[in-house]
GROMACS .gro file of C-alpha atoms in nm:
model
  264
    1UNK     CA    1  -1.856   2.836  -2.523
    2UNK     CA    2  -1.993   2.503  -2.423
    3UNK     CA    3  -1.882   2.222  -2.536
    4UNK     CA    4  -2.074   1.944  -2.743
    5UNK     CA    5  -2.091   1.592  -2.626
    6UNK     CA    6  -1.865   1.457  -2.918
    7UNK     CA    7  -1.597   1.732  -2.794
    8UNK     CA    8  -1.638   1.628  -2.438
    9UNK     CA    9  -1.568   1.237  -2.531
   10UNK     CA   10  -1.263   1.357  -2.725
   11UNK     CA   11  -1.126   1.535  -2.426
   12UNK     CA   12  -1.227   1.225  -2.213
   13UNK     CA   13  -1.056   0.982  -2.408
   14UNK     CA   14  -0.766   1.149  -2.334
   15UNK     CA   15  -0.758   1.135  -2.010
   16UNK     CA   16  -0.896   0.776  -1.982
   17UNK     CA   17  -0.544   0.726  -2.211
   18UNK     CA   18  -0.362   0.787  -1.909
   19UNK     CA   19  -0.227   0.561  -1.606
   20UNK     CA   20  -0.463   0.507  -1.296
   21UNK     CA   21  -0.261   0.732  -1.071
   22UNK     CA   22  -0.251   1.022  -1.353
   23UNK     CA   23  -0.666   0.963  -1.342
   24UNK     CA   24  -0.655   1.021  -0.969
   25UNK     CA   25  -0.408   1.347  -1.003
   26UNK     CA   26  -0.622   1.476  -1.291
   27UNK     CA   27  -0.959   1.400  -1.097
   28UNK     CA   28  -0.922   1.575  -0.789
   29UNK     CA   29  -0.695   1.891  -0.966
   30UNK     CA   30  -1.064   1.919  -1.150
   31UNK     CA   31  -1.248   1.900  -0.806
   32UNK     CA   32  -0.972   2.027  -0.600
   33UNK     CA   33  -1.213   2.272  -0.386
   34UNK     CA   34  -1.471   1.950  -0.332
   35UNK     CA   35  -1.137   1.737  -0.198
   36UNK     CA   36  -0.977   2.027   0.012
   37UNK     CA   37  -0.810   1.803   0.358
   38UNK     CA   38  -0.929   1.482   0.181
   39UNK     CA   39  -0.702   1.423  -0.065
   40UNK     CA   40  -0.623   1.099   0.003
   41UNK     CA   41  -0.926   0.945   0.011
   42UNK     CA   42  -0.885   0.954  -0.388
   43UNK     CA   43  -0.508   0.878  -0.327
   44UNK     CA   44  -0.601   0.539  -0.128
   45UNK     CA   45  -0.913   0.460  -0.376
   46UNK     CA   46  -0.647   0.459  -0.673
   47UNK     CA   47  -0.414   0.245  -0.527
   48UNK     CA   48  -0.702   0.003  -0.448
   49UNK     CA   49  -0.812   0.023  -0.802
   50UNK     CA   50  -0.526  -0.108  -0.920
   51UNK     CA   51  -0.500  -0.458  -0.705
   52UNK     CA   52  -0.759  -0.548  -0.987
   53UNK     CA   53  -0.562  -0.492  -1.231
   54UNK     CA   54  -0.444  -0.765  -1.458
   55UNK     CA   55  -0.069  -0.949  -1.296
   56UNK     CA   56   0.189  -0.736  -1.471
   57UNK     CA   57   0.003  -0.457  -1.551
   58UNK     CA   58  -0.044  -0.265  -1.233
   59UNK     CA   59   0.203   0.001  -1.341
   60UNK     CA   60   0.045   0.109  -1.656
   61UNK     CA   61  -0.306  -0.046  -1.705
   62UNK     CA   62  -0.554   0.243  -1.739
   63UNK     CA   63  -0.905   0.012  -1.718
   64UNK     CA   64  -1.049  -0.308  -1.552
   65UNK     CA   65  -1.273  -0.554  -1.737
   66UNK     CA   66  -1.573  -0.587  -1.652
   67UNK     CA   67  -1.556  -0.907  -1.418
   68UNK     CA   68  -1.267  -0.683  -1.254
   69UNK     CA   69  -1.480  -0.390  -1.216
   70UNK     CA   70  -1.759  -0.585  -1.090
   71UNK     CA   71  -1.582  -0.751  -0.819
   72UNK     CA   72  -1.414  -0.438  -0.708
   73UNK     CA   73  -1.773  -0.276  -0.681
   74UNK     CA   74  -1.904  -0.650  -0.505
   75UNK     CA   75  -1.568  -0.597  -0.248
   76UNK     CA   76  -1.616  -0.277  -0.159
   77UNK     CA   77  -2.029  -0.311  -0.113
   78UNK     CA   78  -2.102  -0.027  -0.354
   79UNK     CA   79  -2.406  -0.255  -0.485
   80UNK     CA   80  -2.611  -0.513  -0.378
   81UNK     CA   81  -2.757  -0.747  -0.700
   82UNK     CA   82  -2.626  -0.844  -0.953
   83UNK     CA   83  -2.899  -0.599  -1.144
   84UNK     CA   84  -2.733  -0.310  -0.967
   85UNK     CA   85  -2.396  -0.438  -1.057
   86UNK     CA   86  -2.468  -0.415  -1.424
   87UNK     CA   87  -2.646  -0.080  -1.397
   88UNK     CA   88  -2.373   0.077  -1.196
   89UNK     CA   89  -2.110  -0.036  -1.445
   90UNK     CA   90  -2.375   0.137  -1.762
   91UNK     CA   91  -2.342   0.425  -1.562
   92UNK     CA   92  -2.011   0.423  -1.511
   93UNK     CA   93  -1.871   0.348  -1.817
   94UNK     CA   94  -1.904   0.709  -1.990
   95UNK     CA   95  -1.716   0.597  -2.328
   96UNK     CA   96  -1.926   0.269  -2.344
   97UNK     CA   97  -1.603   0.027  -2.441
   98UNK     CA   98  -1.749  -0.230  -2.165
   99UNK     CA   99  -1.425  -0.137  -1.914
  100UNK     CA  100  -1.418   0.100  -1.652
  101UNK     CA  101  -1.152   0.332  -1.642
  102UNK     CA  102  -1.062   0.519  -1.249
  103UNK     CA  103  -1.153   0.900  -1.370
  104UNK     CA  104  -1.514   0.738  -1.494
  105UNK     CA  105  -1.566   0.542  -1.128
  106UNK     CA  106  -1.479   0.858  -0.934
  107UNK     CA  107  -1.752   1.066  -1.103
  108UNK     CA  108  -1.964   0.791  -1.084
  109UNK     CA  109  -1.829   0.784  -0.659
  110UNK     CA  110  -1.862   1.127  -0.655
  111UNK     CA  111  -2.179   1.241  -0.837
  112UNK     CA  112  -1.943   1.437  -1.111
  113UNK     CA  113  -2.055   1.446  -1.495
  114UNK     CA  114  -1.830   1.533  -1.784
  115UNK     CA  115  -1.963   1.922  -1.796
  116UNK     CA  116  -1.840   1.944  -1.455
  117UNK     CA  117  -1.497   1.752  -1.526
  118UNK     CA  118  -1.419   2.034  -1.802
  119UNK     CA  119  -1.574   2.339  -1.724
  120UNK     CA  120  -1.379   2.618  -1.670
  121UNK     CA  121  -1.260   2.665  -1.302
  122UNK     CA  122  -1.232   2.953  -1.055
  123UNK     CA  123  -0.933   3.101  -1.038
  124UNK     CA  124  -0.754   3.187  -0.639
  125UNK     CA  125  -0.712   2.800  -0.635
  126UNK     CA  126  -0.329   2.789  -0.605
  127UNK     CA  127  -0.319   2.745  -0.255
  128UNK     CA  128  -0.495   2.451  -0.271
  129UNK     CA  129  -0.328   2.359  -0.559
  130UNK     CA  130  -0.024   2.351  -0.414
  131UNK     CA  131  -0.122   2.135  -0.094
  132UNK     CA  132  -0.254   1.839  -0.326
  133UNK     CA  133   0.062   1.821  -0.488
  134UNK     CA  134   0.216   1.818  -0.135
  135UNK     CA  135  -0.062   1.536  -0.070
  136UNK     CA  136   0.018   1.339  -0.395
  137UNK     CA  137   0.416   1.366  -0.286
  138UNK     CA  138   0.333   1.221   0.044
  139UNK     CA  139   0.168   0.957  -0.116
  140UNK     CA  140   0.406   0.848  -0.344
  141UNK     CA  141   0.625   0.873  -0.067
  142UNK     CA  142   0.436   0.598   0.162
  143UNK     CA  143   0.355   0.402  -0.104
  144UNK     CA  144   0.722   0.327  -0.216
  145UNK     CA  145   0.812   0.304   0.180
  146UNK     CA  146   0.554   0.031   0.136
  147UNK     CA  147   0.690  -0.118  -0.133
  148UNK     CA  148   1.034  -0.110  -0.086
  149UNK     CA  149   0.954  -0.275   0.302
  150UNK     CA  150   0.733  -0.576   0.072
  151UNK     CA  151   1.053  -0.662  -0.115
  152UNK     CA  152   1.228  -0.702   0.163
  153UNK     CA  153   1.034  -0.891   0.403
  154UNK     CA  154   1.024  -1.107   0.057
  155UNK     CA  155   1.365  -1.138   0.064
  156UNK     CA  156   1.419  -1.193   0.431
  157UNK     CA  157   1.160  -1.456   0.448
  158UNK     CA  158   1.368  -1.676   0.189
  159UNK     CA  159   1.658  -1.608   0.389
  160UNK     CA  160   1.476  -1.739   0.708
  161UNK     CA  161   1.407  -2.086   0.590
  162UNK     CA  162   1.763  -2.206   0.631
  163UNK     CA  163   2.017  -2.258   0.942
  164UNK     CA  164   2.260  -2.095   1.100
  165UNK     CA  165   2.336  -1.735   1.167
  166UNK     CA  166   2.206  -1.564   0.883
  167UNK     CA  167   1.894  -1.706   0.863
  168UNK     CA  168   1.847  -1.670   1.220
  169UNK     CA  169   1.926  -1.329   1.209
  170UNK     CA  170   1.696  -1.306   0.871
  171UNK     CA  171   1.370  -1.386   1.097
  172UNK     CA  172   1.471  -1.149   1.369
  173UNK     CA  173   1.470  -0.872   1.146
  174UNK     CA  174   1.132  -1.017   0.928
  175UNK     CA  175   0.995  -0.989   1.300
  176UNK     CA  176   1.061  -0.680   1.383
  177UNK     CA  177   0.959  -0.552   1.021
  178UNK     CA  178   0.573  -0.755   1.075
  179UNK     CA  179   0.611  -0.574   1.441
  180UNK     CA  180   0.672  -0.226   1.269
  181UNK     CA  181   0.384  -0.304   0.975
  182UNK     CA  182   0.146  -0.359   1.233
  183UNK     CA  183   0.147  -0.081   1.439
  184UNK     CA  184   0.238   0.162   1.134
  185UNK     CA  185   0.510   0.299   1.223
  186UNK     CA  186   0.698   0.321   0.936
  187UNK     CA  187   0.445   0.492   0.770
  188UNK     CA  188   0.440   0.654   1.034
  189UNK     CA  189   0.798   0.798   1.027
  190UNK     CA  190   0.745   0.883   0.635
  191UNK     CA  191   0.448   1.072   0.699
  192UNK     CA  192   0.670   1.291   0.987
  193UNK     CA  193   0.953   1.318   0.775
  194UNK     CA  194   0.798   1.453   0.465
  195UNK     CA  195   0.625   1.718   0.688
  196UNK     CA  196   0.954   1.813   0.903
  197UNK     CA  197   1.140   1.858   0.554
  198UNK     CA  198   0.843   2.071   0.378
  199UNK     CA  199   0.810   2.310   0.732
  200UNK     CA  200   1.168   2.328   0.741
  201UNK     CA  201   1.147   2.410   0.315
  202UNK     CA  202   0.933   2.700   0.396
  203UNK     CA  203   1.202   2.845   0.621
  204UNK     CA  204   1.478   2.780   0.354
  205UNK     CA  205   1.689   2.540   0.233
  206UNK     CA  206   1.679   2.137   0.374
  207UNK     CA  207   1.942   2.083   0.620
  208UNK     CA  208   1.913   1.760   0.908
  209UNK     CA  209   1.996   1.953   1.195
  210UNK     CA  210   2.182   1.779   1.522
  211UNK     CA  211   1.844   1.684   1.681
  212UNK     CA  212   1.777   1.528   1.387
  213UNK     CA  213   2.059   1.334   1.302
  214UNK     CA  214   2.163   1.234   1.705
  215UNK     CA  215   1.738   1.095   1.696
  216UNK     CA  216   1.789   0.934   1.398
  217UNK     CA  217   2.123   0.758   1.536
  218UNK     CA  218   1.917   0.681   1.849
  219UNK     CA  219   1.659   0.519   1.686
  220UNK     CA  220   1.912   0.295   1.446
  221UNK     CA  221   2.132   0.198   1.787
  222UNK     CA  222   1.747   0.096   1.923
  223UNK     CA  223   1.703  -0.089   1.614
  224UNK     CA  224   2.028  -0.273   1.651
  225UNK     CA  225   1.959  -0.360   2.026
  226UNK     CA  226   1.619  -0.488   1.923
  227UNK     CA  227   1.750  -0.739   1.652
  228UNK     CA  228   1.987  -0.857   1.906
  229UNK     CA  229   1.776  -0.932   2.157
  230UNK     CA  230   1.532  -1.103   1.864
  231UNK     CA  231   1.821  -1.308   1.769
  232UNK     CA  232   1.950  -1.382   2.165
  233UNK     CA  233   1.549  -1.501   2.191
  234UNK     CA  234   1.568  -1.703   1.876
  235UNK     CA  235   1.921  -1.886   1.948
  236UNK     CA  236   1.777  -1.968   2.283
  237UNK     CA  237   1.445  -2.135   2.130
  238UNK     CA  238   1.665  -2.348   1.863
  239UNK     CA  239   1.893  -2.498   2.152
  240UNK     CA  240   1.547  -2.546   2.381
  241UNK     CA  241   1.415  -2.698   2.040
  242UNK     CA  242   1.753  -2.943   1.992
  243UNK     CA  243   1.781  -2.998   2.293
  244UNK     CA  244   1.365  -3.166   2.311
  245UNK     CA  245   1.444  -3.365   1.984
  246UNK     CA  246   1.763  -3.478   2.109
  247UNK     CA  247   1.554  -3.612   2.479
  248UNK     CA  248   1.323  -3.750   2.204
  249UNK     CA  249   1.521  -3.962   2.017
  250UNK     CA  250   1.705  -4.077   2.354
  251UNK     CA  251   1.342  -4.202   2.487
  252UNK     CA  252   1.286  -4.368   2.161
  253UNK     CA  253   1.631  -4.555   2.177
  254UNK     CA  254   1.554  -4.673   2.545
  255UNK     CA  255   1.203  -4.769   2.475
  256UNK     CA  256   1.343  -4.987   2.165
  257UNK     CA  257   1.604  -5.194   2.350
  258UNK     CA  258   1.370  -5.202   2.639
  259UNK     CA  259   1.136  -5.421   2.399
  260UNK     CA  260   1.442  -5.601   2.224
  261UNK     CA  261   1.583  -5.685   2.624
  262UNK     CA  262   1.160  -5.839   2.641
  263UNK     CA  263   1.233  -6.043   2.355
  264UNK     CA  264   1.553  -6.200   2.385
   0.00000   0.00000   0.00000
């Protein structure tokens, strides 16, 4: 039986009651066959979605104003005019509250009405089922990875801006973190690892073997040489530094009773 458009509102206002990442899970389990190897387009768009949200709310907000939405649409070129801006966000906003929700931009991305988002689906999806749950995982692993590694290059950049030891040794390892950002590898490494513990899940039960553990210990011995050799470079650069301001202050001093030995 198909549903009216007052019962399809209903069922959308429950789903626009949820959290921006619940949108994004919800959306593409609807649409998983149209998403199949692509889930993380939707994955990456969500996360996106919610820089706009307001300071504070990131966690939980479900909607962005309408400024928010429209600069999200400006920054990502989706429309040209402001004419186009305001017609996208009519067309957008399905439940007509003047805020735009994730679910309602995907369909609006996507081409998807709310006939579509409900109907019944095929069945012999559980395959591909299972895989976006395995993408959504994977996601939520990176993104805390990411998370986790912005705290602490927080934390090691306050530690930086003071002397000695510990703050040297602070901005050898905020180095080496920017150094690992950049080229992605600790993504990277989260991305391997989740696969290497699902293949080895499909053979049984999770167990590091030796290869694992003696590449693991490898690569935290590499680590340690690495901040080392950041701090050996850094200790060398303060002393070359002291040593300048120290040859600086001697000039000064001879220039100054040079011109007090003109005067007297």
């Amino acid at each position: 039986m198909e549903l009216s458009q007052d019962q399809l509102l209903a069922k959308f206002s429950e789903v626009t009651a949820l959290g921006i990442a619940e949108q994004a899970k919800y959306f593409l389990k609807e649409f998983v066959t149209d998403f199949a190897g692509n889930f993380e387009e939707v994955l990456e768009l969500s996360e996106e979605f919610k820089t706009y949200a307001p300071e504070g709310g990131v966690d939980d907000v479900r909607e962005l104003e309408e400024d928010k939405a429209h600069l999200f649409l400006e920054r990502r070129g989706e429309t040209m005019t402001v004419k186009e801006l305001r017609d996208a966000l009519r067309e957008i906003d399905v439940d007509k509250n003047n805020k735009v929700c994730f679910i309602e931009y995907c369909m609006f991305k996507y081409g998807k009405t709310l006939k579509q988002l409900f109907a019944p689906k095929p069945q012999g999806n559980a395959k591909l089922l299972q895989q976006l749950e395995e993408a959504i995982a994977l996601h939520e692993e990176v993104m805390a990875k990411r998370k986790a590694d912005e705290d602490k290059m927080q934390e090691l950049t306050k530690q930086s801006q003071g002397t000695g030891v510990k703050a040297m040794k602070a901005k050898a390892e905020l180095e080496q973190m920017r150094v690992r950002s950049q080229t992605g590898q600790n993504i990277a490494e989260v991305r391997a690892a989740f696969k290497k513990k699902r293949a080895q899940k499909e053979l049984g039960a999770y167990v590091p073997d030796p290869e694992e553990l003696r590449r693991q210990q490898e690569e935290e011995e590499k680590k340690a040489k690495l901040l080392e050799e950041e701090m050996e470079r850094l200790k060398v650069e303060e002393q070359k530094k002291k040593e300048q301001e120290a040859f600086k202050r001697q000039e000064s001093q001879r220039r100054l009773k040079e011109r007090a030995a003109a005067f007297s």
